[in-house]
Amino acid sequence: MSDFAVELRDVVKSFQTPEGGWINAVDHVDMKINNGEFFSLLGSSGCGKTTSLRMMAGFEWPTEGEVFIAGQPQGKKPPFQRPVNTVFQSYALFQHMTVHQNVAFGLEMEKVPSKQITERVGKALEMVKLSGMDKRYPKQLSGGQQQRIALARALVKLPSVLLLDEPLGALDLKLRKEMQLELKSLQREVGITFVFVTHDQEEALTMSDRIAVMSHGKVLQVGPPIEIYERPNCKFVADFIGDTNFFEGVVTGIDDKKVTAHIPLLNSTLVGMNTGGVRLNDKVVISVRPEKIRLTETCVLTYNCFEVNVKSSAYIGSDTRLEVESERQRIKIWEQNHISTLDPRAYHQGEVKAFATILPENALVLPAE
Amino acid sequence: MFDKLRQNKSFQGTLLVAPTLVFMIGLLIIPLILTAVISFGERDSSGGVIYSFGLHNYYKLIGYSTNCDSGASSCFDMLYVQILWRSLTLAFQTTMIVISLAYPLSYFIARATPSKRNTYLFMVLVPLWTNFVIRVYAWMMILRTQGVINGILGAIANLLHIPFAPLEMLYTPGAVLVGMVYEFLPFMILPIFTSLEKIDNSLYEAAADLGANSIKTFFKVTLPLSMPGVVAGTILVFIPVMGTFIVSDLLGGQKVILVGNLIQRQFLDARDPTFGSAASLVLMVMTLIVTYFYTKKFGFGEEIIVA
Ligand SMILES: Nc1ncnc2c1ncn2[C@@H]1O[C@H](COP(=O)(O)OP(=O)(O)OP(=O)(O)O)[C@@H](O)[C@H]1O
Ligand SMILES: [Mg+2]
């Protein structure tokens, strides 16, 4: 077995636009997906997630570069010659076939003996918790159930990689959360590599072993959810994943670990982590997550501490979300409500003076663009 | 008053169907009953109707007679049965040929890019802008002895110095078949196209992903999913072909007489409305029976009609 389930080597996919120009939907992408991994492609609409997935599936062929599956270059192989199967966003179930016929379709095409088909279809339906529904037609099932049929239909083929293009996109929020957990445990159970496309960052964070964040056809960062969230490698990723505060400034001091930058809007300096890639006098943004800023009555640090005015606060149950201002810099701060009180006024509010402290390890210094 | 109307849903419904209902009762139900009544009556010497009850018109249709040349007590003359049978087989042949021409064409149109698709559909519809009868006349020009085809063939033969006798194409069953196919082709193309166009591309991709080649995909996915279009088209073609008389009149002449011609002649030339009525009813029942069994097997193509 090869080291990687799927590998994209310097892959480009260009499309001709109706206006006559060309667009690189996927632009020099390198990606290595491990065996048995739950790997997500995350990015906003039009960033090339679907196109990347379709090149793995064999519905599109790269303009440049090569797709490897289980170590084998795929060239222009059609989908059915690849050890992969796809779960479509629209499910793409055959409406004129029963659930059983849908799931059996792929096995019939492989000419699997009918006895084995019955057995394997039964198992697959059991796996997605739809035993006993095999005589129904897709129209007679709910959206979530149809989703499971699509899953069973692909899994029954025992692919080495399963490709899923926003498979939960059409489900309502509650069902979606349920299916996220189910899909994740299903993946553990079968041990198949899942490549999962989503534009929902929370979904990607919950489900994935690793995430590739894409933008404009390029992969910006690949890593486990914690790394993506805690150590974004650029402004885009920091902004796209979760919520964050950006402090714009210029580097005034730098060593291996820390960077000091002057922040004009704060009228002060801020010390943050050196993530590499910045030099003295560079323009930078310092990204600090709102839940990582502490609001206290006195300063805890001799630096990175700013007096703030609370502009607004919203009590949302688990958190209180505050908008504060220090000099001309707006800052979002989320405080966990770990004190039990029924009076929301127990939290910082109004024109109360307070101090915001930012620990340097929670402040990431990133290139300005 | 409008408030009341707004609340009364069933009255709203009645109001919406009323115009059509009046139309249908006045122009379909009542004439149909009249036709049935007349078909049991007798013709008087001036071509009027004597209202009575007898099955003689129906006996005449199946050719049953007690007044035989051979002197036997009863005998059958198959003339009218042959006409009915000819109409049925012609409608059947036309439908089959139209399906086999329309399906590949619709498939081609449905898979073309949207802008080309519109052009192709436009081209399918253009002939319908010309009057039905004129289009049939055009076929007379093409098929007759000094017509377009014979003209071209003659010119070629002349060039090659081959002796040439014009082909007799007009006034043959073949001419009627060609005319029928031509006239009714668009009515098959449109519903089949609609049902093919509705098949999402991801279904073809799913089939390919699951290991089906293009032939398997066609028979297991495309064809079953487009059957509603074929059914709707068949109904739109088969029923009118059973009844029209213009095509057979102009392209078949005296040689290819269909029930449509038979009925028309009873009312106009033979001045026997009672026999014409009986033939109309038999035609209707025959069509209903065929349609009934057909739709029982394949449905009405309702998905298409809804879309
Ligand atoms: N067949 C095509 N022809 C022309 N352009 C295309 C084609 N397919 C995709 N594109 C373009 O390539 C870019 C990437 O598309 P892609 O479908 O991969 O995006 P995506 O990340 O999946 O977005 P979404 O989240 O909206 O599904 C888009 O700008 C899109 O317009
Ligand atoms: Mg997409």
XYZ file of C-alpha atoms and ligand atoms in Angstrom:
708
model
C 0.000 0.000 0.000
C 1.191 3.435 -0.826
C 1.824 6.092 1.782
C -0.996 8.275 0.612
C -4.574 7.457 -0.242
C -4.775 10.444 -2.570
C -2.101 12.792 -3.731
C -2.431 15.872 -5.914
C 0.866 16.948 -7.437
C 0.985 20.485 -8.762
C -2.530 20.155 -10.153
C -4.089 22.883 -12.261
C -7.591 22.847 -13.703
C -8.558 25.623 -16.091
C -12.026 26.230 -17.412
C -13.059 28.420 -20.270
C -15.539 30.964 -19.020
C -18.595 31.854 -21.090
C -17.078 35.323 -21.469
C -14.233 33.718 -23.404
C -11.494 33.977 -20.798
C -9.856 31.221 -18.788
C -10.036 30.656 -15.084
C -7.885 28.402 -12.945
C -10.520 26.779 -10.757
C -7.667 24.840 -9.163
C -4.320 26.575 -9.224
C -1.115 24.573 -8.627
C -2.426 22.498 -5.769
C -0.325 19.987 -3.850
C -2.166 17.801 -1.405
C -1.351 14.557 0.367
C -4.188 12.658 1.997
C -3.266 9.816 4.348
C -4.788 6.367 4.388
C -7.814 6.093 6.649
C -7.966 9.822 7.198
C -11.045 12.034 7.426
C -9.844 14.881 5.269
C -11.868 18.025 4.590
C -11.617 20.591 1.850
C -12.852 23.837 3.326
C -13.295 27.179 1.636
C -15.821 29.732 0.535
C -17.982 29.352 -2.549
C -16.114 29.063 -5.822
C -12.705 28.342 -4.295
C -12.297 25.081 -6.210
C -13.310 22.434 -3.679
C -15.739 20.636 -5.954
C -13.346 20.822 -8.882
C -10.564 19.241 -6.785
C -12.894 16.465 -5.695
C -14.144 15.834 -9.228
C -10.583 15.407 -10.411
C -10.071 12.728 -7.767
C -13.330 11.064 -8.827
C -12.461 11.155 -12.516
C -15.289 13.446 -13.660
C -12.691 16.036 -14.597
C -9.107 15.656 -15.671
C -6.323 18.004 -14.578
C -5.119 20.546 -17.121
C -1.676 20.190 -15.583
C -0.187 17.993 -12.882
C -1.272 14.540 -11.777
C -3.701 12.913 -9.399
C -2.445 9.776 -7.623
C -4.748 7.342 -5.914
C -3.146 4.640 -3.772
C 0.140 5.622 -5.381
C -1.098 5.118 -8.956
C -1.179 8.026 -11.402
C -4.760 8.312 -12.650
C -4.220 10.160 -15.917
C -7.510 10.250 -17.794
C -9.018 7.144 -16.226
C -12.816 7.220 -16.097
C -14.533 7.149 -12.693
C -15.302 3.432 -12.673
C -11.660 2.493 -13.147
C -10.690 4.322 -9.975
C -10.943 2.779 -6.503
C -13.064 5.717 -5.376
C -16.769 6.430 -5.089
C -18.650 9.669 -4.780
C -21.550 10.823 -2.641
C -23.206 13.681 -4.488
C -24.589 16.793 -2.897
C -27.938 16.235 -4.589
C -27.624 12.520 -3.655
C -28.202 11.594 -7.315
C -30.403 8.653 -6.370
C -32.155 6.776 -9.155
C -35.786 7.696 -8.575
C -37.116 4.796 -10.632
C -35.331 2.219 -8.521
C -36.078 1.007 -5.020
C -33.630 1.569 -2.200
C -32.375 -1.960 -2.687
C -31.938 -1.498 -6.430
C -30.102 1.764 -5.889
C -27.617 0.237 -3.503
C -27.267 -2.913 -5.603
C -26.637 -0.959 -8.821
C -22.882 -0.662 -8.395
C -22.496 -4.319 -7.485
C -24.565 -5.440 -10.468
C -22.264 -3.436 -12.705
C -19.345 -5.324 -11.170
C -21.215 -8.574 -11.924
C -21.136 -9.669 -8.306
C -23.192 -12.880 -7.869
C -26.743 -12.032 -6.843
C -26.532 -13.887 -3.556
C -23.599 -11.772 -2.492
C -25.355 -8.643 -3.702
C -28.305 -9.296 -1.407
C -25.961 -9.904 1.481
C -23.774 -6.869 0.902
C -26.711 -4.551 0.255
C -28.294 -5.778 3.488
C -25.116 -5.038 5.396
C -24.709 -1.622 3.847
C -28.296 -0.674 4.708
C -27.748 -1.910 8.231
C -24.656 0.228 8.486
C -26.602 3.371 7.616
C -29.492 2.266 9.847
C -31.995 1.781 7.054
C -32.694 -1.932 7.236
C -36.245 -2.755 6.269
C -36.598 0.209 3.929
C -35.218 -1.629 0.925
C -38.506 -1.805 -0.977
C -39.200 1.901 -0.779
C -38.518 4.395 -3.505
C -36.258 7.386 -2.793
C -39.245 9.754 -3.000
C -40.782 7.927 -0.044
C -37.847 8.789 2.202
C -36.877 11.893 4.129
C -33.888 13.982 3.115
C -31.733 12.449 5.827
C -32.707 8.943 4.791
C -31.988 9.673 1.143
C -28.603 10.928 2.224
C -27.939 7.596 3.926
C -28.958 5.683 0.818
C -26.471 7.679 -1.202
C -23.874 6.815 1.402
C -24.754 3.131 1.389
C -24.728 3.023 -2.400
C -21.162 4.325 -2.468
C -19.872 2.373 0.543
C -21.210 -0.951 -0.673
C -18.625 -0.797 -3.453
C -15.873 -0.885 -0.820
C -13.912 1.989 -2.344
C -10.508 2.787 -0.904
C -11.467 6.447 -0.906
C -14.933 7.922 -0.478
C -15.480 11.387 -1.909
C -18.264 13.486 -0.421
C -19.313 16.830 -1.885
C -21.211 18.797 0.760
C -23.296 15.728 1.537
C -25.046 17.386 4.453
C -25.726 20.675 2.698
C -29.422 20.053 2.150
C -30.240 18.931 5.682
C -31.610 21.115 8.440
C -29.295 22.121 11.238
C -30.304 19.520 13.806
C -30.210 16.601 11.410
C -26.984 17.936 10.055
C -25.311 17.817 13.479
C -26.575 14.291 13.986
C -25.309 13.166 10.623
C -21.936 14.784 11.259
C -21.344 12.596 14.272
C -22.758 9.555 12.537
C -20.661 10.045 9.449
C -17.575 10.460 11.582
C -18.177 7.254 13.532
C -19.069 5.432 10.328
C -15.743 6.489 8.879
C -13.915 5.149 11.948
C -15.843 1.902 11.661
C -15.123 1.209 7.997
C -11.642 2.720 8.035
C -12.050 4.123 4.518
C -10.372 7.406 3.635
C -13.018 10.145 3.422
C -12.448 13.302 1.430
C -15.146 15.678 2.510
C -16.019 18.988 0.884
C -17.712 21.646 2.966
C -17.942 25.390 3.262
C -19.052 25.114 6.875
C -16.024 25.619 9.104
C -17.700 24.256 12.195
C -18.536 21.085 10.316
C -14.950 20.758 9.149
C -13.586 21.366 12.636
C -15.901 18.799 14.244
C -15.384 15.999 11.770
C -11.942 16.143 10.280
C -8.617 14.621 11.120
C -7.089 17.223 8.861
C -8.434 20.189 6.940
C -7.200 21.887 3.806
C -8.305 25.513 3.667
C -8.724 26.694 0.071
C -9.142 30.105 -1.455
C -9.186 31.115 -5.125
C -8.046 27.706 -6.307
C -5.092 27.532 -3.947
C -4.529 25.544 -0.768
C -3.524 27.963 1.963
C -3.044 25.670 4.929
C -3.350 21.982 5.692
C -3.480 20.703 9.231
C -5.521 19.235 12.047
C -8.438 21.345 13.296
C -6.578 22.593 16.375
C -3.670 23.760 14.309
C -5.907 25.477 11.780
C -7.774 27.280 14.509
C -4.931 28.033 16.921
C -2.122 28.572 14.451
C -3.538 29.915 11.192
C -0.640 30.603 8.841
C -2.098 33.645 7.135
C -4.622 36.402 7.525
C -7.181 34.683 5.294
C -7.238 31.473 7.323
C -7.361 33.349 10.628
C -10.306 35.329 9.308
C -12.110 32.439 7.635
C -11.959 30.025 10.557
C -13.787 31.269 13.603
C -13.912 34.867 14.722
C -10.891 36.995 15.351
C -9.559 40.490 16.091
C -7.006 41.952 13.756
C -4.540 44.548 15.042
C -2.723 46.231 12.178
C 0.774 47.460 12.811
C 4.468 47.574 11.954
C 7.197 45.337 13.413
C 9.468 47.253 15.789
C 11.260 44.382 17.471
C 11.717 40.708 16.651
C 13.434 37.617 18.047
C 13.011 33.857 17.471
C 9.905 33.572 19.567
C 8.315 36.966 19.809
C 7.510 39.956 17.686
C 6.768 43.425 18.973
C 4.690 45.653 16.746
C 3.480 49.199 17.037
C -0.276 49.386 16.651
C -1.310 52.920 15.674
C -4.986 52.464 16.511
C -4.046 51.293 20.008
C -1.440 54.001 20.289
C 0.729 51.329 21.869
C 2.757 48.222 21.126
C 1.589 44.623 21.158
C 3.767 41.557 21.671
C 2.849 38.379 19.830
C 4.128 35.018 18.617
C 6.630 34.954 15.786
C 5.051 32.622 13.229
C 7.883 33.183 10.754
C 7.637 35.113 7.555
C 7.848 38.608 9.023
C 10.855 40.905 9.378
C 11.659 44.160 11.081
C 9.600 47.090 9.763
C 7.167 44.759 7.956
C 3.502 45.596 7.963
C 1.705 42.931 9.951
C -1.664 41.975 11.353
C -1.857 40.434 14.794
C -4.733 38.012 15.142
C -6.250 37.440 18.570
C -9.333 35.261 19.094
C -12.091 37.024 21.052
C -12.355 34.262 23.642
C -8.647 34.528 24.377
C -8.704 38.096 25.651
C -9.131 38.508 29.391
C -11.088 41.370 30.824
C -10.037 42.323 34.349
C -10.229 45.255 36.717
C -6.471 45.588 36.985
C -3.684 44.703 34.586
C -2.268 41.185 34.901
C 0.707 41.849 32.623
C 3.027 44.830 32.490
C 2.605 44.891 28.693
C -0.202 43.835 26.257
C -2.695 45.361 28.661
C -5.034 48.119 27.567
C -7.654 50.144 29.290
C -10.942 49.712 27.434
C -14.430 51.149 27.323
C -17.196 48.623 26.982
C -19.370 49.737 24.081
C -21.909 46.980 24.052
C -22.458 43.561 25.483
C -24.704 40.730 24.447
C -25.586 37.948 26.804
C -25.922 34.710 24.805
C -26.164 32.162 27.589
C -22.840 30.411 27.542
C -20.923 33.593 26.740
C -21.206 37.301 27.034
C -20.022 38.961 23.846
C -18.590 42.412 24.318
C -17.534 45.132 21.955
C -14.910 47.289 23.602
C -12.750 50.143 22.468
C -9.225 51.069 23.422
C -8.092 54.346 21.895
C -9.425 53.946 18.349
C -9.141 50.154 18.177
C -12.341 48.142 18.354
C -11.948 44.770 20.069
C -14.329 41.828 20.332
C -14.127 39.931 23.609
C -16.086 36.814 24.494
C -16.234 36.027 28.169
C -17.409 32.671 29.320
C -20.184 32.966 31.859
C -18.653 30.745 34.487
C -20.127 32.761 37.319
C -23.664 31.783 38.100
C -25.950 34.747 38.367
C -29.291 35.654 36.919
C -28.372 39.282 36.629
C -26.696 39.984 33.294
C -25.485 43.249 34.767
C -23.023 41.219 36.788
C -20.895 41.309 33.647
C -18.966 44.227 32.258
C -21.289 46.688 30.733
C -21.965 50.278 29.906
C -19.226 52.803 30.386
C -17.444 50.717 33.019
C -13.659 50.976 32.858
C -11.804 47.700 32.483
C -8.486 46.295 31.287
C -8.033 43.855 28.431
C -5.032 41.567 28.653
C -3.673 39.631 25.707
C -1.186 36.865 26.438
C 1.580 36.903 23.791
C 1.062 33.210 22.983
C -2.523 34.043 21.986
C -1.454 36.784 19.611
C -0.321 35.576 16.190
C 1.764 37.915 14.096
C 0.940 37.389 10.418
C 2.024 39.153 7.234
C -0.397 41.942 6.370
C -1.295 40.397 2.971
C -68.888 40.501 -1.869
C -65.230 40.014 -2.749
C -64.473 39.200 0.860
C -66.993 36.421 0.754
C -65.511 35.132 -2.476
C -62.070 35.206 -0.953
C -63.180 32.949 1.855
C -65.303 30.501 -0.065
C -62.744 28.109 -1.468
C -65.170 25.694 -3.086
C -66.976 28.518 -4.842
C -63.631 29.764 -6.100
C -62.976 26.302 -7.489
C -66.322 26.206 -9.240
C -65.672 29.601 -10.730
C -62.313 28.499 -12.063
C -63.577 25.371 -13.797
C -66.906 26.816 -14.922
C -65.881 28.180 -18.340
C -64.195 24.952 -19.340
C -67.032 22.941 -17.912
C -69.618 24.813 -19.975
C -67.433 24.386 -23.013
C -66.928 20.684 -22.452
C -70.578 19.948 -21.769
C -71.744 21.984 -24.740
C -69.156 20.827 -27.226
C -68.121 17.401 -26.047
C -70.635 15.641 -23.829
C -73.826 16.676 -25.619
C -72.484 16.032 -29.137
C -71.178 12.696 -27.953
C -74.590 11.676 -26.667
C -76.151 12.910 -29.905
C -73.661 10.881 -31.917
C -74.492 7.788 -29.904
C -78.224 8.316 -30.360
C -77.895 8.965 -34.104
C -75.743 5.887 -34.589
C -78.688 3.695 -33.656
C -81.055 5.528 -35.997
C -81.815 5.187 -39.686
C -81.104 7.379 -42.652
C -84.038 8.722 -44.597
C -83.968 9.199 -48.340
C -82.886 12.857 -48.152
C -79.935 12.211 -45.832
C -81.797 13.100 -42.648
C -82.052 10.979 -39.535
C -84.975 8.850 -38.459
C -84.625 8.356 -34.733
C -85.134 4.704 -33.916
C -83.183 1.974 -32.258
C -81.336 -0.646 -34.268
C -77.882 -2.105 -34.519
C -77.844 -2.175 -38.326
C -75.069 0.441 -38.587
C -72.833 -1.636 -36.368
C -73.678 -4.786 -38.341
C -72.724 -2.876 -41.439
C -69.391 -1.926 -39.917
C -68.405 -5.489 -39.143
C -69.754 -6.432 -42.537
C -72.503 -8.726 -41.279
C -75.285 -9.085 -43.750
C -78.294 -11.321 -44.281
C -78.731 -10.289 -47.853
C -75.949 -12.149 -49.575
C -75.033 -12.512 -53.246
C -74.142 -16.139 -52.689
C -77.623 -16.865 -51.456
C -76.442 -17.945 -48.011
C -78.515 -16.805 -45.011
C -75.703 -14.653 -43.624
C -72.248 -13.559 -44.695
C -69.436 -11.139 -43.816
C -67.954 -8.392 -45.930
C -64.635 -7.352 -44.472
C -64.367 -3.947 -46.184
C -64.945 -1.761 -43.132
C -63.107 -4.052 -40.754
C -60.157 -3.773 -43.098
C -60.356 0.000 -42.942
C -60.400 -0.084 -39.152
C -57.498 -2.511 -39.078
C -55.547 -0.415 -41.567
C -56.036 2.684 -39.398
C -54.894 0.832 -36.316
C -51.762 -0.598 -37.920
C -50.921 2.700 -39.555
C -51.240 4.548 -36.248
C -49.092 1.887 -34.664
C -46.433 2.066 -37.378
C -46.430 5.851 -37.331
C -45.979 5.918 -33.565
C -43.122 3.437 -33.668
C -41.296 5.286 -36.432
C -41.883 8.635 -34.747
C -40.477 7.307 -31.455
C -37.403 5.895 -33.113
C -36.761 9.158 -34.947
C -37.656 11.463 -32.078
C -35.763 9.738 -29.285
C -32.212 10.088 -30.607
C -32.940 13.609 -31.775
C -34.379 14.630 -28.387
C -31.397 13.045 -26.688
C -29.075 15.046 -28.871
C -30.953 18.271 -28.198
C -31.168 17.649 -24.460
C -27.416 17.170 -24.194
C -26.497 20.203 -26.272
C -25.370 23.430 -24.638
C -28.285 25.649 -23.576
C -27.897 28.177 -26.383
C -27.683 25.511 -29.083
C -30.562 23.678 -27.446
C -32.843 26.652 -28.006
C -31.834 26.882 -31.637
C -32.578 23.197 -32.190
C -35.951 23.402 -30.464
C -36.767 26.407 -32.565
C -35.955 24.408 -35.681
C -38.228 21.598 -34.524
C -41.082 24.039 -34.059
C -40.682 26.124 -37.203
C -42.713 23.794 -39.487
C -45.661 24.120 -37.103
C -45.983 27.757 -38.111
C -47.244 26.626 -41.482
C -50.768 25.320 -41.799
C -51.186 21.574 -41.416
C -52.887 21.179 -44.803
C -50.267 23.234 -46.573
C -47.544 21.034 -45.144
C -49.326 17.982 -46.508
C -49.633 19.673 -49.891
C -45.910 20.229 -49.787
C -45.477 16.480 -49.533
C -47.674 16.056 -52.608
C -45.275 18.322 -54.480
C -42.369 16.258 -53.282
C -43.839 12.834 -53.970
C -45.898 13.156 -57.132
C -44.849 11.810 -60.526
C -43.467 15.155 -61.698
C -42.451 16.033 -58.149
C -39.198 17.001 -56.518
C -37.875 13.500 -55.910
C -38.655 12.223 -59.370
C -37.265 15.415 -60.828
C -33.937 14.930 -59.076
C -33.764 11.231 -59.835
C -34.648 11.917 -63.458
C -31.934 14.531 -63.774
C -29.353 12.162 -62.305
C -30.482 9.340 -64.584
C -30.280 11.713 -67.515
C -26.717 12.647 -66.605
C -25.716 9.016 -66.343
C -27.675 8.087 -69.464
C -29.797 5.566 -67.661
C -33.400 5.107 -68.772
C -35.709 6.445 -66.080
C -39.351 5.846 -65.346
C -40.774 8.109 -62.611
C -41.498 6.339 -59.321
C -45.113 6.085 -58.281
C -44.928 7.366 -54.717
C -48.001 9.476 -54.240
C -51.273 7.698 -53.409
C -49.559 4.758 -51.741
C -49.664 3.601 -48.104
C -46.006 4.591 -47.894
C -46.836 8.190 -48.783
C -49.457 8.325 -46.041
C -46.992 6.894 -43.548
C -44.336 9.441 -44.496
C -46.839 12.263 -44.195
C -48.104 11.084 -40.812
C -44.582 10.692 -39.440
C -43.669 14.138 -40.657
C -46.777 15.779 -39.259
C -46.579 14.261 -35.815
C -42.832 14.153 -35.180
C -42.711 17.408 -33.154
C -45.370 16.110 -30.788
C -43.052 13.278 -29.822
C -39.848 15.303 -29.739
C -41.088 17.874 -27.265
C -42.230 15.577 -24.435
C -39.243 13.262 -24.801
C -36.924 16.247 -24.790
C -38.586 17.600 -21.658
C -38.177 14.341 -19.795
C -34.576 13.885 -20.918
C -33.666 17.430 -20.047
C -34.957 16.937 -16.539
C -32.495 14.129 -15.853
C -29.837 15.711 -13.705
C -26.303 15.367 -14.963
C -25.251 14.021 -11.578
C -27.317 10.892 -12.299
C -25.151 10.118 -15.310
C -22.106 10.783 -13.191
C -23.401 8.576 -10.404
C -23.988 5.766 -12.892
C -20.474 6.162 -14.277
C -19.073 6.315 -10.761
C -20.821 3.070 -9.868
C -19.323 1.308 -12.859
C -21.905 1.580 -15.644
C -20.633 2.152 -19.183
C -22.601 4.381 -21.502
C -24.780 1.585 -22.910
C -25.730 0.312 -19.446
C -26.326 3.867 -18.274
C -28.679 4.402 -21.181
C -30.785 1.300 -20.601
C -30.784 1.392 -16.796
C -30.991 5.113 -16.133
C -31.727 7.295 -19.160
C -34.430 5.216 -20.803
C -36.484 4.420 -17.685
C -36.318 8.022 -16.530
C -37.441 9.323 -19.926
C -40.327 6.850 -20.312
C -42.880 9.432 -19.124
C -41.911 11.537 -22.137
C -42.264 8.596 -24.502
C -45.675 7.771 -23.035
C -46.923 11.342 -23.251
C -45.624 11.592 -26.815
C -47.251 8.322 -27.789
C -50.616 9.528 -26.560
C -50.154 12.812 -28.416
C -49.302 10.987 -31.636
C -51.293 7.755 -31.634
C -54.716 9.244 -30.939
C -54.704 11.948 -33.623
C -53.188 9.614 -36.201
C -56.072 7.213 -35.604
C -58.550 9.940 -36.470
C -57.094 12.295 -39.067
C -58.272 12.112 -42.641
C -56.394 14.968 -44.292
C -53.073 13.193 -44.668
C -54.616 10.022 -46.064
C -57.006 12.018 -48.208
C -54.268 14.040 -49.884
C -51.417 11.544 -49.932
C -53.397 8.304 -50.133
C -56.170 9.291 -52.486
C -58.711 6.554 -53.154
C -56.210 3.844 -52.356
C -55.553 4.429 -48.679
C -58.844 4.888 -46.888
C -58.742 5.182 -43.105
C -61.582 5.424 -40.598
C -61.166 9.166 -40.627
C -61.906 9.229 -44.352
C -64.738 6.791 -43.918
C -66.431 8.961 -41.330
C -65.878 12.137 -43.292
C -67.415 10.582 -46.421
C -70.462 9.329 -44.562
C -71.249 12.827 -43.409
C -70.380 14.678 -46.598
C -70.571 12.461 -49.698
C -72.721 9.485 -48.730
C -75.021 11.600 -46.583
C -75.482 8.863 -44.045
C -74.884 10.477 -40.640
C -76.114 7.399 -38.827
C -73.408 5.149 -40.236
C -70.848 7.956 -39.782
C -71.821 8.249 -36.144
C -71.485 4.542 -35.595
C -68.025 4.573 -37.181
C -67.038 7.556 -35.006
C -68.062 5.749 -31.873
C -66.239 2.596 -32.846
C -63.127 4.645 -33.572
C -63.403 6.307 -30.206
C -63.884 3.052 -28.336
C -60.985 1.467 -30.189
C -58.713 4.368 -29.329
C -59.845 4.295 -25.722
C -59.158 0.581 -25.439
C -55.651 0.884 -26.847
C -54.899 3.925 -24.696
C -56.306 2.209 -21.638
C -54.062 -0.812 -21.936
C -51.094 1.306 -22.849
C -51.434 3.708 -19.941
C -52.176 0.858 -17.577
C -48.792 -0.531 -18.409
C -46.766 2.683 -18.655
C -48.746 5.355 -16.813
C -49.897 8.615 -18.315
C -46.507 10.256 -18.432
C -47.931 12.420 -15.665
C -44.485 13.557 -14.529
C -44.169 15.279 -17.876
C -47.601 16.779 -17.799
C -46.956 18.179 -14.320
C -43.622 19.670 -15.331
N -17.485 23.352 -15.868
C -17.047 24.586 -15.568
N -16.903 25.521 -16.525
C -16.458 26.761 -16.219
N -16.129 27.157 -14.984
C -16.251 26.290 -13.982
C -16.734 24.957 -14.217
N -16.764 24.303 -13.030
C -16.328 25.188 -12.116
N -16.029 26.367 -12.674
C -15.518 27.554 -11.981
O -14.434 27.157 -11.191
C -14.462 27.788 -9.932
C -14.433 26.761 -8.826
O -15.624 26.035 -8.853
P -15.957 24.893 -7.812
O -17.250 24.297 -8.223
O -14.809 23.969 -7.692
O -16.146 25.721 -6.479
P -16.545 25.220 -5.016
O -15.404 25.518 -4.132
O -17.018 23.823 -5.049
O -17.725 26.203 -4.664
P -19.127 25.916 -3.926
O -18.847 25.966 -2.456
O -19.961 27.068 -4.345
O -19.642 24.595 -4.393
C -15.688 28.664 -9.927
O -15.273 29.983 -10.203
C -16.530 28.119 -11.027
O -17.272 29.158 -11.624
Mg -18.971 22.879 -4.789
